[in-house]
N, CA, C and O atoms as a MOPAC input file, in Angstrom:
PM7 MOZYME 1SCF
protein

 N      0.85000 1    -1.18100 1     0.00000 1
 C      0.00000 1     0.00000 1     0.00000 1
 C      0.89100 1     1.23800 1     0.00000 1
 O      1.99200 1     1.17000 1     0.54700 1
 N      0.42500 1     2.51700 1    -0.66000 1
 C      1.00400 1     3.54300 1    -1.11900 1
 C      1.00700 1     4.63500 1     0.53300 1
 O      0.00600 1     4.54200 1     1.24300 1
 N      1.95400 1     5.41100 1     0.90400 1
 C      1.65700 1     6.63100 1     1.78300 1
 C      0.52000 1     7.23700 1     1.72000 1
 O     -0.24800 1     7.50900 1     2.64300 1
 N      0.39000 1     7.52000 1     0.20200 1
 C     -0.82200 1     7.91500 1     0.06100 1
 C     -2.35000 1     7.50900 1     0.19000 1
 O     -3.34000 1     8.19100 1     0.45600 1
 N     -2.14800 1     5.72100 1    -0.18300 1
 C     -3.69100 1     5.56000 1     0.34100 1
 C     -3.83000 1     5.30900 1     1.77600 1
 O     -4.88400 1     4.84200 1     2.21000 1
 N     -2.59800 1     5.65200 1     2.73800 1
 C     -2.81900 1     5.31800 1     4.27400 1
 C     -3.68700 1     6.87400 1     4.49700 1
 O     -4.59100 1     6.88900 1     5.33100 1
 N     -3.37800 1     8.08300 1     3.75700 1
 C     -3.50200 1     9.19600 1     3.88200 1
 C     -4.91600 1     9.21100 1     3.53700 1
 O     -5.81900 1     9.44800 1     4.33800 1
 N     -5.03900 1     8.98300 1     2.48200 1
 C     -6.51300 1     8.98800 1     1.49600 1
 C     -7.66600 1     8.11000 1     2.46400 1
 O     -8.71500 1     8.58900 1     2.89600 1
 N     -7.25100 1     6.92000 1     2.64400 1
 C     -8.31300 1     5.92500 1     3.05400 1
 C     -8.36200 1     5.76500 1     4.23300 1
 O     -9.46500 1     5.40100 1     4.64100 1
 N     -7.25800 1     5.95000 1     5.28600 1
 C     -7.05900 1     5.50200 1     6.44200 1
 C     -7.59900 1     7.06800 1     6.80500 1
 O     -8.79700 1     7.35000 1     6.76400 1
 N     -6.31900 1     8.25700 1     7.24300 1
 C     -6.55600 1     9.70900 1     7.75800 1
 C     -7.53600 1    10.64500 1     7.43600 1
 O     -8.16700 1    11.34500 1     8.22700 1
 N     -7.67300 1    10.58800 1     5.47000 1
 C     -8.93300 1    11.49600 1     5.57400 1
 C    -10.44900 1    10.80100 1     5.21400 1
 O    -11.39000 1    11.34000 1     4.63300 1
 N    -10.37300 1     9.63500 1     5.67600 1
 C    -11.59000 1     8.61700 1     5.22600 1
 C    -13.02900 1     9.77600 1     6.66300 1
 O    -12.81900 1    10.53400 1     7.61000 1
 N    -14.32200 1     9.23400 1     5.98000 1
 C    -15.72000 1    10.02800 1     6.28600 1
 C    -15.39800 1     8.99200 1     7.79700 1
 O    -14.94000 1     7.90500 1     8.15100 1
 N    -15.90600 1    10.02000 1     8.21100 1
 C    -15.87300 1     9.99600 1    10.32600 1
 C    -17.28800 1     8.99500 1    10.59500 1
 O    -17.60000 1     7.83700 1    10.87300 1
 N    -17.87100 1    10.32600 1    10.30000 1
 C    -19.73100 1     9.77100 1    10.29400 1
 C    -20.57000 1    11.19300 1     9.77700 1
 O    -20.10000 1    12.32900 1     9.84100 1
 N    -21.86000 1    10.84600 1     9.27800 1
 C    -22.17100 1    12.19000 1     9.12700 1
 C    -22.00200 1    13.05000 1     8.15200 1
 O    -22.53300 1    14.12600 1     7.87900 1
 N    -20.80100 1    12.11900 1     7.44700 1
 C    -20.13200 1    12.91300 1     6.39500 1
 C    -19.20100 1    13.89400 1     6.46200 1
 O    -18.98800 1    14.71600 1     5.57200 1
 N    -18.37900 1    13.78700 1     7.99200 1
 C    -17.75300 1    14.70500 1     8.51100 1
 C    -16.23700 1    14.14800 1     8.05800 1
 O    -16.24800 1    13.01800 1     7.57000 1
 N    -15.14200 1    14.70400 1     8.14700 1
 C    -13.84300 1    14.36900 1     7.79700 1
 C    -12.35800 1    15.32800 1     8.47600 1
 O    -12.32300 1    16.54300 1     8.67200 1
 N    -11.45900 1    14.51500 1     8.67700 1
 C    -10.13800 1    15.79300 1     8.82700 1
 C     -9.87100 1    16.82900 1     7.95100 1
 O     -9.85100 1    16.71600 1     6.72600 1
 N     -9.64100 1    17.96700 1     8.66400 1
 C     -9.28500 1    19.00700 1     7.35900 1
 C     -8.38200 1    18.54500 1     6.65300 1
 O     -8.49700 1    18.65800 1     5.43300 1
 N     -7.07400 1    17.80500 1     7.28900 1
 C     -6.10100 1    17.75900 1     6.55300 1
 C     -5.27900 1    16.59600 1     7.42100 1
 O     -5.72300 1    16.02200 1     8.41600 1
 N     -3.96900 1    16.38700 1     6.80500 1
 C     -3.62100 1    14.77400 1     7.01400 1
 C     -2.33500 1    14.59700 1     6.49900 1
 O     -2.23500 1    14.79000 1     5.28800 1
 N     -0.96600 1    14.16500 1     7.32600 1
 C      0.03000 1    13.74800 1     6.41400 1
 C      0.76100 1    12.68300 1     7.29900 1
 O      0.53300 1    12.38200 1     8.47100 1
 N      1.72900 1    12.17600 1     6.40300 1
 C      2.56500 1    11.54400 1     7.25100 1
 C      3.97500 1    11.66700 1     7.30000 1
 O      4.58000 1    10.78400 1     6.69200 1
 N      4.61100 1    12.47300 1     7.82600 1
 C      5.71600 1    12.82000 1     7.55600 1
 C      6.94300 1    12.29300 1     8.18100 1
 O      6.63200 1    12.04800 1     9.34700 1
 N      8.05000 1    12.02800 1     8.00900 1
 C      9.37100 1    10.99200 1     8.44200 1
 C      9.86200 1    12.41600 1     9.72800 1
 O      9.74400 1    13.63500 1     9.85300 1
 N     10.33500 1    11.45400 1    10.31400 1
 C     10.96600 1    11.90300 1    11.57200 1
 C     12.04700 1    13.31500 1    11.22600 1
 O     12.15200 1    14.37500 1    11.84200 1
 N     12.73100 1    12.84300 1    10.04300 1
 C     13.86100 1    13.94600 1     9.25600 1
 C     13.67300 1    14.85500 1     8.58900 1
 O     14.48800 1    15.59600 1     8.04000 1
 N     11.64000 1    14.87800 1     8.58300 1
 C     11.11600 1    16.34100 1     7.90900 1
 C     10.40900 1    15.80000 1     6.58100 1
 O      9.24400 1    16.07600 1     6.29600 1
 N     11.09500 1    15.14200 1     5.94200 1
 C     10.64100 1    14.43200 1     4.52300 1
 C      9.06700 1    13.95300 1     4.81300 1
 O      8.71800 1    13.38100 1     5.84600 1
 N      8.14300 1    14.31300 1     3.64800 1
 C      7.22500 1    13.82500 1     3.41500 1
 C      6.86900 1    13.11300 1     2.72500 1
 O      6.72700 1    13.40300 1     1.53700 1
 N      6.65000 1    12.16600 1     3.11200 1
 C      5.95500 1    10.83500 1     2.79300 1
 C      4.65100 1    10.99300 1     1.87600 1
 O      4.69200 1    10.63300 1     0.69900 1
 N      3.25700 1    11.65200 1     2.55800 1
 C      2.28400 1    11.63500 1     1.56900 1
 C      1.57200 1    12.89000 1     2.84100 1
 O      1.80200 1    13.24900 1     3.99500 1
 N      0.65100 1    13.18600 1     1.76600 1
 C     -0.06000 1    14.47700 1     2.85000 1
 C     -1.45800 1    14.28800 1     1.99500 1
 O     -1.63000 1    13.43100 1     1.12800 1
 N     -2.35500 1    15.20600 1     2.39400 1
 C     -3.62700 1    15.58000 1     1.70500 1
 C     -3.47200 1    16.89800 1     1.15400 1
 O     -2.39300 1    17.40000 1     1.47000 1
 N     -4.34900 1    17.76500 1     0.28600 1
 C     -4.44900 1    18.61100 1    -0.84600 1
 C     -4.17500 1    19.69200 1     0.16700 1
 O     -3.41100 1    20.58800 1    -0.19300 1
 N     -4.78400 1    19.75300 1     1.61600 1
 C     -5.33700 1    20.76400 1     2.38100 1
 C     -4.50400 1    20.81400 1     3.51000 1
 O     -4.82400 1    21.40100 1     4.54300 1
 N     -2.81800 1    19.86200 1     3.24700 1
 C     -2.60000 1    19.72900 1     4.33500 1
 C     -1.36900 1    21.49200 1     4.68500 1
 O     -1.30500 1    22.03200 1     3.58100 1
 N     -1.02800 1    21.84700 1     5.11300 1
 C     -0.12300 1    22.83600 1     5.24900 1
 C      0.80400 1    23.10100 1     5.04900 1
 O      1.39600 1    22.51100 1     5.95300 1
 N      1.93400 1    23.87300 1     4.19800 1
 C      3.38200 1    23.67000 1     4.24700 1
 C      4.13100 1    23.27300 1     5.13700 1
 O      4.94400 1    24.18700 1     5.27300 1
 N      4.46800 1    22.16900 1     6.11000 1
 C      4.93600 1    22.18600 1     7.41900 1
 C      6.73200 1    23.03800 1     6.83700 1
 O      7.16900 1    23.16400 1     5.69300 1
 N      7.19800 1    23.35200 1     7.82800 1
 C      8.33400 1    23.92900 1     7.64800 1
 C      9.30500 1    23.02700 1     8.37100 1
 O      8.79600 1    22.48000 1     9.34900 1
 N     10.67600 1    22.70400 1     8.12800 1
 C     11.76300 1    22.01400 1     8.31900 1
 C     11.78200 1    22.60800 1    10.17700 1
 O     11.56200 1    21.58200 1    10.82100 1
 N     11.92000 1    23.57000 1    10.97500 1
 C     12.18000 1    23.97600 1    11.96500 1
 C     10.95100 1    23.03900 1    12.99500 1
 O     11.06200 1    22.26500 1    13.94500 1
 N      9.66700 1    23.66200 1    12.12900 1
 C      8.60200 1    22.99100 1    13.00500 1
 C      8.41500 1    21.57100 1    13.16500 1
 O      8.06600 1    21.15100 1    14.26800 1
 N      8.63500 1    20.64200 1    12.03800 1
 C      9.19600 1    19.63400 1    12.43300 1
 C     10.16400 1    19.39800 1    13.44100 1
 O     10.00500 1    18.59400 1    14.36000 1
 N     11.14000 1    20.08300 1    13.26900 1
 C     12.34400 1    19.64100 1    14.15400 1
 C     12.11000 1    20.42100 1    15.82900 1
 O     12.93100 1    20.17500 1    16.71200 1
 N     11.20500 1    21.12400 1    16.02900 1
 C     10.40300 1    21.49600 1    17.41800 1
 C      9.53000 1    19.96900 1    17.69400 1
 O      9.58500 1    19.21600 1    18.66600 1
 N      9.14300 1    19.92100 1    17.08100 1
 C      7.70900 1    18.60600 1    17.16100 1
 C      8.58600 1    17.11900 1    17.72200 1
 O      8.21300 1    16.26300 1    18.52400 1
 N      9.55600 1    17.20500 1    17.13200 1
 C     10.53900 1    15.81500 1    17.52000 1
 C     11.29300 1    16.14300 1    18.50000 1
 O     11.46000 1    15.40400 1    19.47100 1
 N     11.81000 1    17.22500 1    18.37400 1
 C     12.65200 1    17.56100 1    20.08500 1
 C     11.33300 1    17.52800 1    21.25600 1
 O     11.58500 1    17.25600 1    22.43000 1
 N      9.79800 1    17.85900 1    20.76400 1
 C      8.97700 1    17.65600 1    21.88200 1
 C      8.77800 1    16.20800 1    22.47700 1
 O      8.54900 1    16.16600 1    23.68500 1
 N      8.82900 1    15.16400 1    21.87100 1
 C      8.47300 1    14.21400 1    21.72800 1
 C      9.83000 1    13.02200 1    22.58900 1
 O      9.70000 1    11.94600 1    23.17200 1
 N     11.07300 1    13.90100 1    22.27500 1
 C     12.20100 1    13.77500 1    23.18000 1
 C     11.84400 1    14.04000 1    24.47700 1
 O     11.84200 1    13.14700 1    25.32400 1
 N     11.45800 1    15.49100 1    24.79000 1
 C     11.85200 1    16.04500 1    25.78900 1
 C     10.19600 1    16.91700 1    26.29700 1
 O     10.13200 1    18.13600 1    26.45000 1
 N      9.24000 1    16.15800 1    26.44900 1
 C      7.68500 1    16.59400 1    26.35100 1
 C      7.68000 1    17.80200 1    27.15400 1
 O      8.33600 1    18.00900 1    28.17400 1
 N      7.06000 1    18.38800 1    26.71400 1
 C      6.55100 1    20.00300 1    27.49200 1
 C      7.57600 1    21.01300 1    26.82300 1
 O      7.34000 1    22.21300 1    26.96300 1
 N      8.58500 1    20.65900 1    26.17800 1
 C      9.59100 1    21.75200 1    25.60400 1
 C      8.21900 1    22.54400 1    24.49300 1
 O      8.52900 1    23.73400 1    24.52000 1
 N      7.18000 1    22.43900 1    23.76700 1
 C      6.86400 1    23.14700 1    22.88600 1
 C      5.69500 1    24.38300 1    23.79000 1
 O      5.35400 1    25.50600 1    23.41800 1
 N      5.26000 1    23.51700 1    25.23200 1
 C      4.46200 1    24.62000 1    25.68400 1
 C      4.19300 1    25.84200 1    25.89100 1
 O      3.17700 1    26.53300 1    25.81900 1
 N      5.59700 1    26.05800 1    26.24700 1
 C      5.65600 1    27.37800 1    26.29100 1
 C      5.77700 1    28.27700 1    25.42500 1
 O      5.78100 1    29.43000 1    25.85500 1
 N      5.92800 1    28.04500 1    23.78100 1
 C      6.30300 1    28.62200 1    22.66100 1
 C      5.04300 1    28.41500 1    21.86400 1
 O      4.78800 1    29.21100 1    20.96100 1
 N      4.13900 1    27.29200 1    22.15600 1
 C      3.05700 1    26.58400 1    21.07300 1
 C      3.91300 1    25.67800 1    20.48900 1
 O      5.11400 1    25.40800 1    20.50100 1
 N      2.51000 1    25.15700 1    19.78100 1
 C      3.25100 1    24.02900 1    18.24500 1
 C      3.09100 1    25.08800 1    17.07500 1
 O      2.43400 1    26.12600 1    17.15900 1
 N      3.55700 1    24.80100 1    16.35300 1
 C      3.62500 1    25.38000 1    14.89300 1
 C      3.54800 1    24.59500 1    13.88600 1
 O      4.31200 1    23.65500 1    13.67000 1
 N      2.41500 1    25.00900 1    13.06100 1
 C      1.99700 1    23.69900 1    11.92500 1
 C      1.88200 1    24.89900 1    10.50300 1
 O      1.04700 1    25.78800 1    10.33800 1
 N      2.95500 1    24.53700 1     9.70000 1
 C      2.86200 1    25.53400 1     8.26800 1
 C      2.22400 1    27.07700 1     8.78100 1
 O      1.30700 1    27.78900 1     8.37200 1
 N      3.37600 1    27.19100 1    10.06500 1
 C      3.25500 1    28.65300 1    10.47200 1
 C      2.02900 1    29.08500 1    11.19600 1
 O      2.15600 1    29.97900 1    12.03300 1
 N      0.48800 1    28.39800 1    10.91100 1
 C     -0.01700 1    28.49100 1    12.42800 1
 C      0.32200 1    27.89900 1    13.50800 1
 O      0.92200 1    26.82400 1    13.51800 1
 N     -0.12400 1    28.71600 1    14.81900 1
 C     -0.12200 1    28.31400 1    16.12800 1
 C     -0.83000 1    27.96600 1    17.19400 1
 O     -1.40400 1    28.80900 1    17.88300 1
 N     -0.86700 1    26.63000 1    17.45500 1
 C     -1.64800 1    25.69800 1    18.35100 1
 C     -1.54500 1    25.91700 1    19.79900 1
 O     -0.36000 1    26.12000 1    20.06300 1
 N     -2.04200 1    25.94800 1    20.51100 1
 C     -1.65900 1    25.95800 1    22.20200 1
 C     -1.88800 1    24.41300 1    22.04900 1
 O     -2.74600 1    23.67200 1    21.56900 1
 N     -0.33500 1    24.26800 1    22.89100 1
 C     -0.27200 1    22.72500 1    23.21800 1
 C     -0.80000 1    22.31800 1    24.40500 1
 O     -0.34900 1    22.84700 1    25.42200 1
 N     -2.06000 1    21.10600 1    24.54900 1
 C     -2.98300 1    20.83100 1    25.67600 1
 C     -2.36600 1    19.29600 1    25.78600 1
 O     -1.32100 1    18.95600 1    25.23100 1
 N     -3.06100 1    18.56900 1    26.46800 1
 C     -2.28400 1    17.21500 1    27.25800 1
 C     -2.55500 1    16.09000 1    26.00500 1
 O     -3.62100 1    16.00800 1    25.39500 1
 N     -1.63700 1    15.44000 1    25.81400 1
 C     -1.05100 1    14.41900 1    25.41500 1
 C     -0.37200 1    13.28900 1    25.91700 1
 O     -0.29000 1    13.48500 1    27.13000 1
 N      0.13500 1    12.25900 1    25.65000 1
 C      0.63100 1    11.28400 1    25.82800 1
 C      2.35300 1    11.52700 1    25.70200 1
 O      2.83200 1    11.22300 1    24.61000 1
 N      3.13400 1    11.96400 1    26.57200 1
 C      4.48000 1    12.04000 1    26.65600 1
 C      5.54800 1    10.90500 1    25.72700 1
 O      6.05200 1     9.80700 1    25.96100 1
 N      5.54600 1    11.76800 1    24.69400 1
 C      6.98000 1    11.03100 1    24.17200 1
 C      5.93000 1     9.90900 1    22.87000 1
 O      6.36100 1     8.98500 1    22.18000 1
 N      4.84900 1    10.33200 1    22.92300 1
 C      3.86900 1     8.96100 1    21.82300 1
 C      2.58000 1    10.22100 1    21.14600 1
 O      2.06000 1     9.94400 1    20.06500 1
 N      2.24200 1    11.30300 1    21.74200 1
 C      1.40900 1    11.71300 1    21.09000 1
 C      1.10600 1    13.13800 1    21.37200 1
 O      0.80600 1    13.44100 1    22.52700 1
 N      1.15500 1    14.15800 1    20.33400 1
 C      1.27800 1    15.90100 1    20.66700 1
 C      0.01300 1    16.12600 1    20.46700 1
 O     -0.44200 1    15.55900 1    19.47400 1
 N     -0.79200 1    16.83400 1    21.14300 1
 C     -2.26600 1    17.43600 1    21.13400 1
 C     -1.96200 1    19.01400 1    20.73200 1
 O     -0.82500 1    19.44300 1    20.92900 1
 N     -2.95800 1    19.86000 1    20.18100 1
 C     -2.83800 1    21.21100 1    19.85100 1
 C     -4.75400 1    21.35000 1    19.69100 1
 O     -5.65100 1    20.56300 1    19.38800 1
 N     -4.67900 1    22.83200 1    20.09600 1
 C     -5.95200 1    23.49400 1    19.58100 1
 C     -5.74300 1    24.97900 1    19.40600 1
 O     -4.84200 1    25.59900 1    19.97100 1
 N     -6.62300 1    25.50500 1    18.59400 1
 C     -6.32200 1    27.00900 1    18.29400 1
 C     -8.42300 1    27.22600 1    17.65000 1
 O     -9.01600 1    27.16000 1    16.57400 1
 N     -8.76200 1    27.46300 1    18.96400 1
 C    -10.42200 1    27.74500 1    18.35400 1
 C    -10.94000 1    26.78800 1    18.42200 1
 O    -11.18800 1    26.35500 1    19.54800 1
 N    -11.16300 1    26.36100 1    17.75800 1
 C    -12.32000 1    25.21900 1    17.37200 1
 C    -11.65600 1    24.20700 1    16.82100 1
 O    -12.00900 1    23.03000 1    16.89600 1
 N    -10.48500 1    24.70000 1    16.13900 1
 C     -9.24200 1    23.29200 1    15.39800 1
 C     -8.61200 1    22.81700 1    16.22800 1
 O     -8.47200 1    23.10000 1    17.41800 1
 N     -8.10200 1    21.87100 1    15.45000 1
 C     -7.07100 1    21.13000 1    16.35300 1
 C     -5.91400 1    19.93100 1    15.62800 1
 O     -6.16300 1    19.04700 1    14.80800 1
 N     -4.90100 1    20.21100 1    16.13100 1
 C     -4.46900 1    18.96600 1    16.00500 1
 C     -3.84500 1    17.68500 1    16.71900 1
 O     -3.65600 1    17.64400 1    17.93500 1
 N     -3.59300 1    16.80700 1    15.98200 1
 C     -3.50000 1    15.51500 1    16.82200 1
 C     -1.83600 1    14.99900 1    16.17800 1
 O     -1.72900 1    15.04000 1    14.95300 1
 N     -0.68800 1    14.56900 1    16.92800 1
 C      0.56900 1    14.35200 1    16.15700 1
 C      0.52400 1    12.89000 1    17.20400 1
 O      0.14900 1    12.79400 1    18.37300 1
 N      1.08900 1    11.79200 1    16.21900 1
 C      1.30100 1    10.43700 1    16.69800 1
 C      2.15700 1    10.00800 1    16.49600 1
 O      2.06500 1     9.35000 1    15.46000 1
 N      3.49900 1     9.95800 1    17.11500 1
 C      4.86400 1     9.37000 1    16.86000 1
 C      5.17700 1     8.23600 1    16.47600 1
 O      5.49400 1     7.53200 1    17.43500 1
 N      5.26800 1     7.46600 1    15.02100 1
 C      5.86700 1     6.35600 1    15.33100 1
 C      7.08500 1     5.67000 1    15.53900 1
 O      7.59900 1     6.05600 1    16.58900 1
 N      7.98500 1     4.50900 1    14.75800 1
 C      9.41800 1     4.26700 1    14.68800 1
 C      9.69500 1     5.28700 1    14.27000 1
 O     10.25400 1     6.06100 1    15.04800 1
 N      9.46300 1     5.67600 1    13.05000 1
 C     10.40500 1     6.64400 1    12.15100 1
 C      9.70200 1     7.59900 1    11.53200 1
 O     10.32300 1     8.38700 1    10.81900 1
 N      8.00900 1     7.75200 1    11.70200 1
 C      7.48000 1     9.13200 1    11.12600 1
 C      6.80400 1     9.45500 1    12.41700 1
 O      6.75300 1     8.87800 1    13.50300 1
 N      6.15300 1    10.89500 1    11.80700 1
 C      4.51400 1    11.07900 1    12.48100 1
 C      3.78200 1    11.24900 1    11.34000 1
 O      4.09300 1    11.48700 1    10.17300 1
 N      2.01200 1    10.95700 1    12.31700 1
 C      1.33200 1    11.22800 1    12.08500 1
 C      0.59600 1    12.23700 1    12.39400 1
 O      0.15600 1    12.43100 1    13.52700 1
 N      0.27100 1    13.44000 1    10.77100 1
 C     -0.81400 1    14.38200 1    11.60800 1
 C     -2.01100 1    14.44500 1    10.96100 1
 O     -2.46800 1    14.37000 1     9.82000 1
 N     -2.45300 1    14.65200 1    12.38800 1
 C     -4.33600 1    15.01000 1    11.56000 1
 C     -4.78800 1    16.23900 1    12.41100 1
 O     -4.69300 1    16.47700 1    13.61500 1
 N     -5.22700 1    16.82400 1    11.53200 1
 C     -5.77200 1    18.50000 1    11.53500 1
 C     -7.78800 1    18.25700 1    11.71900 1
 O     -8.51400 1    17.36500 1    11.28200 1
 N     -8.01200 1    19.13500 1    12.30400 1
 C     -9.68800 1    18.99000 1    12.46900 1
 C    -10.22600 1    20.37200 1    12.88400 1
 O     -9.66100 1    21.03600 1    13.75400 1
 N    -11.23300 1    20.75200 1    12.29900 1
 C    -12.41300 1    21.72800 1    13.25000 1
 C    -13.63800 1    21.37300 1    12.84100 1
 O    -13.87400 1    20.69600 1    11.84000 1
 N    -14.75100 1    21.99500 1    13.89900 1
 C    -15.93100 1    21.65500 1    13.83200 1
 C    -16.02300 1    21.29600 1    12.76300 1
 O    -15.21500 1    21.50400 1    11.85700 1
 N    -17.45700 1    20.44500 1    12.68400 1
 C    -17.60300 1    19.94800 1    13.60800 1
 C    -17.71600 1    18.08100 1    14.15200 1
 O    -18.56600 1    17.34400 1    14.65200 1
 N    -15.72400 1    17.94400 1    13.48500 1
 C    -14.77400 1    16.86000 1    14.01400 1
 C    -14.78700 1    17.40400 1    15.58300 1
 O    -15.01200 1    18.55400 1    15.96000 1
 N    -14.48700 1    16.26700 1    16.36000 1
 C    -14.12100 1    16.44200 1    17.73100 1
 C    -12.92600 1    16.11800 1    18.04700 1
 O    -12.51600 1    15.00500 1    17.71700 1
 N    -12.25500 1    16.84300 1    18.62100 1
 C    -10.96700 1    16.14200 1    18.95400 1
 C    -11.00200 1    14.54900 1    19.37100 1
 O    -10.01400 1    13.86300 1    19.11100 1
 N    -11.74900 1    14.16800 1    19.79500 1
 C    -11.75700 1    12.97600 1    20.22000 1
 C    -11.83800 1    12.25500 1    18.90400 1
 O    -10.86200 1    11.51000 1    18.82700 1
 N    -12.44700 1    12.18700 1    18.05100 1
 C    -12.64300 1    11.93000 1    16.96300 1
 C    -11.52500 1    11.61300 1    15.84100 1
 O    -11.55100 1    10.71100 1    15.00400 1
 N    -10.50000 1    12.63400 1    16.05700 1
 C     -9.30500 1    13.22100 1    15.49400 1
 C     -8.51900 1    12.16300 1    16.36500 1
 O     -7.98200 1    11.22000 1    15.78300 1
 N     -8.45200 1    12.25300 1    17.41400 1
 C     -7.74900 1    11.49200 1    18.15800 1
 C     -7.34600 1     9.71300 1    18.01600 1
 O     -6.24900 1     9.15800 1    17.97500 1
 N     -8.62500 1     9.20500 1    17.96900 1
 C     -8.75900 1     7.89400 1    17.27700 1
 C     -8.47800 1     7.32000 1    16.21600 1
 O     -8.10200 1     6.14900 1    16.16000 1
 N     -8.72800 1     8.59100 1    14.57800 1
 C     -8.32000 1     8.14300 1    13.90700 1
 C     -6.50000 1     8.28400 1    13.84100 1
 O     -5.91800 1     7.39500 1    13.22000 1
 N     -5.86200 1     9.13200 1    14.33100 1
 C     -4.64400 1     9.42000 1    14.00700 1
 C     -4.16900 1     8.48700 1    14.83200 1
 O     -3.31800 1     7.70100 1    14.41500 1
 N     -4.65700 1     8.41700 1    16.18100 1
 C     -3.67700 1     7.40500 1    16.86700 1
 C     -4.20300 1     6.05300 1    16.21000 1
 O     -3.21600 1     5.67700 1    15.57800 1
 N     -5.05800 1     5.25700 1    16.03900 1
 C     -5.14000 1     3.88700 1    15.58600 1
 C     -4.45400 1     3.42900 1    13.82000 1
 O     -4.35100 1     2.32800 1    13.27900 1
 N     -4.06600 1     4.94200 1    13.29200 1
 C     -2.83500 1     4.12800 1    12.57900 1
 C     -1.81500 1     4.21500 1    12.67200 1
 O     -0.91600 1     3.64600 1    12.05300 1
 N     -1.78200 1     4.98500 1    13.50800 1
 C      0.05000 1     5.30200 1    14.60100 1
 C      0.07600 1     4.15500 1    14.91200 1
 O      0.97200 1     3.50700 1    14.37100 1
 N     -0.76000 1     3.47400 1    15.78700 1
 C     -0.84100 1     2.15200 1    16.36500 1
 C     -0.01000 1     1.60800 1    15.88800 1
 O      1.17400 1     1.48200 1    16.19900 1
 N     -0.83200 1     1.09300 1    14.75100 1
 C     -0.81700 1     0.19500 1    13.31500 1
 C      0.40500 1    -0.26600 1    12.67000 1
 O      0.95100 1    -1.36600 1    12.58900 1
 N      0.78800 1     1.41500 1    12.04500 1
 C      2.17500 1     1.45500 1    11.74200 1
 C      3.43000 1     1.09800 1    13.06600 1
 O      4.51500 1     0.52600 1    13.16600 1
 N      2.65000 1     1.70100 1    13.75800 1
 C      4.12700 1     1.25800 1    15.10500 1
 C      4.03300 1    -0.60300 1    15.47200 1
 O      4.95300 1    -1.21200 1    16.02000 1
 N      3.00000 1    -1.10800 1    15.11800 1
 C      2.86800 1    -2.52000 1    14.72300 1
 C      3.34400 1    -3.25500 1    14.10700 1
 O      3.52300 1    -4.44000 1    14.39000 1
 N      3.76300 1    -2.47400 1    12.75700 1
 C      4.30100 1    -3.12700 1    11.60000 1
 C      5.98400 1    -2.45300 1    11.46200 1
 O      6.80400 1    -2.62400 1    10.56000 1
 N      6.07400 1    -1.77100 1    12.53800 1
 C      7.87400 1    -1.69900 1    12.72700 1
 C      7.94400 1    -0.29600 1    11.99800 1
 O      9.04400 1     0.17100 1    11.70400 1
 N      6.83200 1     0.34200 1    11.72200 1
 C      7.36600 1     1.85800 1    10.95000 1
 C      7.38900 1     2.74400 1    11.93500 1
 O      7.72500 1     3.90700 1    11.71100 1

């Protein structure tokens, strides 16, 4: 299976309702992208490399935010060292660490974070299952 149909079928697949993630990628630990969606954001080389030093060293992004293709998230509770939470309004995002990428999924109304949450982490899971 392609990056892309984990992206397509797995991240931005219909919730319920007909509801969906805004946006969706999967990007390698070293910044490189793997596969994203149409809507997903320029991530920038720095903000990556904030997102993985968080994930080292959890709580380092709080005090600064996360930064996703230059917007800014207030970082709320997560799973230390396995999973970055963000919201800004009504959006949000969800980052899921695996061996060697993350996963992100982007959401606003009216996705729920919780919602967001499940799908990004159960193919973090997945992939961290299958050694990626």
């Amino acid at each position: 299976m392609s990056w892309q149909t984990y992206v397509d079928d797995h991240l931005m697949c219909e919730i319920g309702r007909g509801n969906r993630l805004t946006a969706a990628a999967i990007i390698g630990q070293d910044g490189s992208v793997w596969s994203q969606s149409d809507s997903f954001p320029a991530i920038k080389p720095e903000e990556v490399t904030a997102i993985v030093n968080d994930f080292a060293d959890p709580g380092s992004l709080a005090p600064t935010g996360l930064y996703i293709g230059g917007t800014k998230y207030m970082v709320i509770q997560g799973e230390p060292g396995a999973v970055i939470r963000g919201k800004k309004g009504s959006a949000g995002v969800t980052i899921k660490k695996t061996t060697c990428a993350l996963i992100f999924g982007l959401y606003d109304e009216p996705v729920t974070p919780g919602e967001c949450n499940m799908i990004v982490e159960r193919l973090g899971d997945y992939l961290i299952d299958q050694g990626i």
